[in-house]
Amino acid sequence: MDGLDTLKAGYLTRISDAADEAGLEELRLAALGKKGEVSLKMRELGKMSPEERKTAGPALNALKDEIDAALRAKKAALADAALDERLKAEWLDVTLPGRPRAAGTIHPVSQVTAELTAIFADMGFAVAEGPQIETDWYNFDALNIPPEHPARQEHDTFFMARAEGDERPPHVLRTHTSPVQIRAMTEAGAPIRVIAPGRVYRMDMDQTHAPMFHQVEGLAIDRDLSMANLKWVLEEFFSAFFGVKVATRFRASHFPFTEPSAEVDIQCSWVDGQLRIGEGDGWMEVLGSGMVHPKVLAAAGVDPDQWQGFAFGMGIDRIAMLKYGIPDLRAFFESDLRWLRHYGFSALDVPTLHGGLSR
Ligand code: PHE
């Protein structure tokens, strides 16, 4: 058949020059589509003599196959080129330095709360909680501080406002964690062994006092607990907390909710202006304590003829400052990161219960 070579050469050139898949499809239709040039020539076979058909048939088939193969090859080549383009466009320089991410640190009060909770847990103390907005009954009356008692004045209490005409005593921001003693005993009865860490509030503000601070209450009630048990528990606690053997000194004191009452000092010394806990013959006051007053037990529904025990209350911020050598309250309120890191607080440094403390 005439012109097949020209036809073929024409298509092969156009196929190899095709810019994209749409162009290829156009060429396929022009050659091999129903009305394509090759298809039309195929149709002419019918009019040929058998002799002519014998040579023309295979030639046309070969042409069709070649064009088809060229189309496929070109299509694959275009896809390869497209992929290369994409890989070039999406190239990523993994050698660029990373962008630093801001990381916080754990707050000293949170860390120390976790530490002391773990230590008391080892001695069988569970954690109890109470509200920060208390009724004056829980904060005062139940703790043997009746309305006209002078201790109420000493507490520098924040009072919540009552609605006009409501003559009931106002709620207070709890001035200590001792009301949790009442709540815990009312709920669980005796025997009981709990600590109650949390926020407390007093109208007080200077270099070493803030209107909100943290206390941890301790309470242990059983058949025959004594001040000796209290002393042992506190010395165990301070030794574990500070990581050195710490002696305690009990000084007679007064709290309405304990009898007898004691203020407790821990052993310390100052060397070149540096505080050393558990060394020397100096003493530093850290907490109030005593044997729970029978009236307090009774107010919480615990029979004082059957049960007795001890309670203590300690400032968490204060022991945090002592342990980590933090000289003022800036770390707690501004929580300046450089400041906190200077004192060694980091995001991942969390104490574990049984693996010992992390510092
Ligand atoms: N609640 C007392 C205070 O805030 C501390 C304390 C607690 C004293 C328990 C004795 C027993 O100062």
JSON list of N, CA, C and O in Angstrom, two decimals, residues 183-207:
[
{"chain": "A", "resi": 183, "resn": "ARG", "atom": "N", "xyz": [-13.94, 17.39, 106.96]},
{"chain": "A", "resi": 183, "resn": "ARG", "atom": "CA", "xyz": [-14.60, 16.75, 105.80]},
{"chain": "A", "resi": 183, "resn": "ARG", "atom": "C", "xyz": [-14.17, 15.30, 105.65]},
{"chain": "A", "resi": 183, "resn": "ARG", "atom": "O", "xyz": [-14.99, 14.41, 105.40]},
{"chain": "A", "resi": 184, "resn": "ALA", "atom": "N", "xyz": [-12.87, 15.03, 105.80]},
{"chain": "A", "resi": 184, "resn": "ALA", "atom": "CA", "xyz": [-12.37, 13.67, 105.60]},
{"chain": "A", "resi": 184, "resn": "ALA", "atom": "C", "xyz": [-12.91, 12.72, 106.67]},
{"chain": "A", "resi": 184, "resn": "ALA", "atom": "O", "xyz": [-13.34, 11.60, 106.37]},
{"chain": "A", "resi": 185, "resn": "MET", "atom": "N", "xyz": [-12.92, 13.20, 107.94]},
{"chain": "A", "resi": 185, "resn": "MET", "atom": "CA", "xyz": [-13.41, 12.32, 109.02]},
{"chain": "A", "resi": 185, "resn": "MET", "atom": "C", "xyz": [-14.92, 12.12, 108.90]},
{"chain": "A", "resi": 185, "resn": "MET", "atom": "O", "xyz": [-15.41, 11.02, 109.16]},
{"chain": "A", "resi": 186, "resn": "THR", "atom": "N", "xyz": [-15.65, 13.16, 108.53]},
{"chain": "A", "resi": 186, "resn": "THR", "atom": "CA", "xyz": [-17.10, 13.03, 108.38]},
{"chain": "A", "resi": 186, "resn": "THR", "atom": "C", "xyz": [-17.42, 12.00, 107.30]},
{"chain": "A", "resi": 186, "resn": "THR", "atom": "O", "xyz": [-18.35, 11.21, 107.42]},
{"chain": "A", "resi": 187, "resn": "GLU", "atom": "N", "xyz": [-16.58, 12.00, 106.25]},
{"chain": "A", "resi": 187, "resn": "GLU", "atom": "CA", "xyz": [-16.84, 11.11, 105.13]},
{"chain": "A", "resi": 187, "resn": "GLU", "atom": "C", "xyz": [-16.40, 9.68, 105.43]},
{"chain": "A", "resi": 187, "resn": "GLU", "atom": "O", "xyz": [-17.14, 8.73, 105.18]},
{"chain": "A", "resi": 188, "resn": "ALA", "atom": "N", "xyz": [-15.20, 9.52, 105.99]},
{"chain": "A", "resi": 188, "resn": "ALA", "atom": "CA", "xyz": [-14.62, 8.18, 106.10]},
{"chain": "A", "resi": 188, "resn": "ALA", "atom": "C", "xyz": [-14.57, 7.65, 107.52]},
{"chain": "A", "resi": 188, "resn": "ALA", "atom": "O", "xyz": [-14.28, 6.47, 107.74]},
{"chain": "A", "resi": 189, "resn": "GLY", "atom": "N", "xyz": [-14.82, 8.50, 108.53]},
{"chain": "A", "resi": 189, "resn": "GLY", "atom": "CA", "xyz": [-14.76, 8.02, 109.92]},
{"chain": "A", "resi": 189, "resn": "GLY", "atom": "C", "xyz": [-13.33, 7.68, 110.32]},
{"chain": "A", "resi": 189, "resn": "GLY", "atom": "O", "xyz": [-12.37, 8.10, 109.71]},
{"chain": "A", "resi": 190, "resn": "ALA", "atom": "N", "xyz": [-13.23, 6.90, 111.39]},
{"chain": "A", "resi": 190, "resn": "ALA", "atom": "CA", "xyz": [-11.92, 6.48, 111.89]},
{"chain": "A", "resi": 190, "resn": "ALA", "atom": "C", "xyz": [-11.84, 4.95, 111.81]},
{"chain": "A", "resi": 190, "resn": "ALA", "atom": "O", "xyz": [-12.88, 4.30, 111.84]},
{"chain": "A", "resi": 191, "resn": "PRO", "atom": "N", "xyz": [-10.64, 4.37, 111.71]},
{"chain": "A", "resi": 191, "resn": "PRO", "atom": "CA", "xyz": [-9.34, 5.04, 111.63]},
{"chain": "A", "resi": 191, "resn": "PRO", "atom": "C", "xyz": [-9.15, 5.73, 110.27]},
{"chain": "A", "resi": 191, "resn": "PRO", "atom": "O", "xyz": [-9.79, 5.36, 109.29]},
{"chain": "A", "resi": 192, "resn": "ILE", "atom": "N", "xyz": [-8.26, 6.70, 110.23]},
{"chain": "A", "resi": 192, "resn": "ILE", "atom": "CA", "xyz": [-8.04, 7.42, 108.98]},
{"chain": "A", "resi": 192, "resn": "ILE", "atom": "C", "xyz": [-6.60, 7.95, 108.95]},
{"chain": "A", "resi": 192, "resn": "ILE", "atom": "O", "xyz": [-6.01, 8.23, 109.99]},
{"chain": "A", "resi": 193, "resn": "ARG", "atom": "N", "xyz": [-6.06, 8.01, 107.77]},
{"chain": "A", "resi": 193, "resn": "ARG", "atom": "CA", "xyz": [-4.71, 8.56, 107.59]},
{"chain": "A", "resi": 193, "resn": "ARG", "atom": "C", "xyz": [-4.70, 9.30, 106.24]},
{"chain": "A", "resi": 193, "resn": "ARG", "atom": "O", "xyz": [-4.70, 8.66, 105.20]},
{"chain": "A", "resi": 194, "resn": "VAL", "atom": "N", "xyz": [-4.76, 10.63, 106.30]},
{"chain": "A", "resi": 194, "resn": "VAL", "atom": "CA", "xyz": [-4.80, 11.40, 105.05]},
{"chain": "A", "resi": 194, "resn": "VAL", "atom": "C", "xyz": [-3.88, 12.62, 105.12]},
{"chain": "A", "resi": 194, "resn": "VAL", "atom": "O", "xyz": [-3.56, 13.12, 106.18]},
{"chain": "A", "resi": 195, "resn": "ILE", "atom": "N", "xyz": [-3.48, 13.07, 103.93]},
{"chain": "A", "resi": 195, "resn": "ILE", "atom": "CA", "xyz": [-2.91, 14.40, 103.80]},
{"chain": "A", "resi": 195, "resn": "ILE", "atom": "C", "xyz": [-3.85, 15.19, 102.90]},
{"chain": "A", "resi": 195, "resn": "ILE", "atom": "O", "xyz": [-4.60, 14.59, 102.10]},
{"chain": "A", "resi": 196, "resn": "ALA", "atom": "N", "xyz": [-3.83, 16.52, 103.04]},
{"chain": "A", "resi": 196, "resn": "ALA", "atom": "CA", "xyz": [-4.70, 17.36, 102.21]},
{"chain": "A", "resi": 196, "resn": "ALA", "atom": "C", "xyz": [-3.88, 18.56, 101.72]},
{"chain": "A", "resi": 196, "resn": "ALA", "atom": "O", "xyz": [-3.79, 19.56, 102.42]},
{"chain": "A", "resi": 197, "resn": "PRO", "atom": "N", "xyz": [-3.26, 18.44, 100.55]},
{"chain": "A", "resi": 197, "resn": "PRO", "atom": "CA", "xyz": [-2.52, 19.58, 100.01]},
{"chain": "A", "resi": 197, "resn": "PRO", "atom": "C", "xyz": [-3.48, 20.51, 99.26]},
{"chain": "A", "resi": 197, "resn": "PRO", "atom": "O", "xyz": [-4.46, 20.02, 98.69]},
{"chain": "A", "resi": 198, "resn": "GLY", "atom": "N", "xyz": [-3.24, 21.80, 99.30]},
{"chain": "A", "resi": 198, "resn": "GLY", "atom": "CA", "xyz": [-4.10, 22.69, 98.52]},
{"chain": "A", "resi": 198, "resn": "GLY", "atom": "C", "xyz": [-3.87, 24.15, 98.82]},
{"chain": "A", "resi": 198, "resn": "GLY", "atom": "O", "xyz": [-3.03, 24.53, 99.65]},
{"chain": "A", "resi": 199, "resn": "ARG", "atom": "N", "xyz": [-4.65, 24.99, 98.12]},
{"chain": "A", "resi": 199, "resn": "ARG", "atom": "CA", "xyz": [-4.52, 26.43, 98.24]},
{"chain": "A", "resi": 199, "resn": "ARG", "atom": "C", "xyz": [-5.24, 26.97, 99.47]},
{"chain": "A", "resi": 199, "resn": "ARG", "atom": "O", "xyz": [-6.33, 26.50, 99.79]},
{"chain": "A", "resi": 200, "resn": "VAL", "atom": "N", "xyz": [-4.64, 27.95, 100.10]},
{"chain": "A", "resi": 200, "resn": "VAL", "atom": "CA", "xyz": [-5.29, 28.65, 101.20]},
{"chain": "A", "resi": 200, "resn": "VAL", "atom": "C", "xyz": [-5.07, 30.15, 101.01]},
{"chain": "A", "resi": 200, "resn": "VAL", "atom": "O", "xyz": [-4.21, 30.56, 100.24]},
{"chain": "A", "resi": 201, "resn": "TYR", "atom": "N", "xyz": [-5.88, 30.96, 101.71]},
{"chain": "A", "resi": 201, "resn": "TYR", "atom": "CA", "xyz": [-5.91, 32.40, 101.44]},
{"chain": "A", "resi": 201, "resn": "TYR", "atom": "C", "xyz": [-5.89, 33.21, 102.73]},
{"chain": "A", "resi": 201, "resn": "TYR", "atom": "O", "xyz": [-6.65, 32.92, 103.66]},
{"chain": "A", "resi": 202, "resn": "ARG", "atom": "N", "xyz": [-5.03, 34.21, 102.76]},
{"chain": "A", "resi": 202, "resn": "ARG", "atom": "CA", "xyz": [-5.06, 35.15, 103.89]},
{"chain": "A", "resi": 202, "resn": "ARG", "atom": "C", "xyz": [-4.72, 36.54, 103.37]},
{"chain": "A", "resi": 202, "resn": "ARG", "atom": "O", "xyz": [-3.91, 36.69, 102.44]},
{"chain": "A", "resi": 203, "resn": "MET", "atom": "N", "xyz": [-5.35, 37.53, 104.01]},
{"chain": "A", "resi": 203, "resn": "MET", "atom": "CA", "xyz": [-5.14, 38.92, 103.57]},
{"chain": "A", "resi": 203, "resn": "MET", "atom": "C", "xyz": [-3.78, 39.39, 104.06]},
{"chain": "A", "resi": 203, "resn": "MET", "atom": "O", "xyz": [-3.67, 40.06, 105.07]},
{"chain": "A", "resi": 204, "resn": "ASP", "atom": "N", "xyz": [-2.76, 39.03, 103.35]},
{"chain": "A", "resi": 204, "resn": "ASP", "atom": "CA", "xyz": [-1.40, 39.27, 103.83]},
{"chain": "A", "resi": 204, "resn": "ASP", "atom": "C", "xyz": [-0.51, 39.37, 102.60]},
{"chain": "A", "resi": 204, "resn": "ASP", "atom": "O", "xyz": [-0.63, 38.55, 101.69]},
{"chain": "A", "resi": 205, "resn": "MET", "atom": "N", "xyz": [0.34, 40.39, 102.55]},
{"chain": "A", "resi": 205, "resn": "MET", "atom": "CA", "xyz": [1.15, 40.54, 101.33]},
{"chain": "A", "resi": 205, "resn": "MET", "atom": "C", "xyz": [2.42, 41.31, 101.65]},
{"chain": "A", "resi": 205, "resn": "MET", "atom": "O", "xyz": [2.38, 42.49, 101.96]},
{"chain": "A", "resi": 206, "resn": "ASP", "atom": "N", "xyz": [3.55, 40.60, 101.62]},
{"chain": "A", "resi": 206, "resn": "ASP", "atom": "CA", "xyz": [4.85, 41.28, 101.69]},
{"chain": "A", "resi": 206, "resn": "ASP", "atom": "C", "xyz": [5.89, 40.38, 101.02]},
{"chain": "A", "resi": 206, "resn": "ASP", "atom": "O", "xyz": [5.53, 39.44, 100.31]},
{"chain": "A", "resi": 207, "resn": "GLN", "atom": "N", "xyz": [7.18, 40.66, 101.28]},
{"chain": "A", "resi": 207, "resn": "GLN", "atom": "CA", "xyz": [8.25, 39.89, 100.64]},
{"chain": "A", "resi": 207, "resn": "GLN", "atom": "C", "xyz": [8.09, 38.37, 100.81]},
{"chain": "A", "resi": 207, "resn": "GLN", "atom": "O", "xyz": [8.41, 37.61, 99.91]}
]
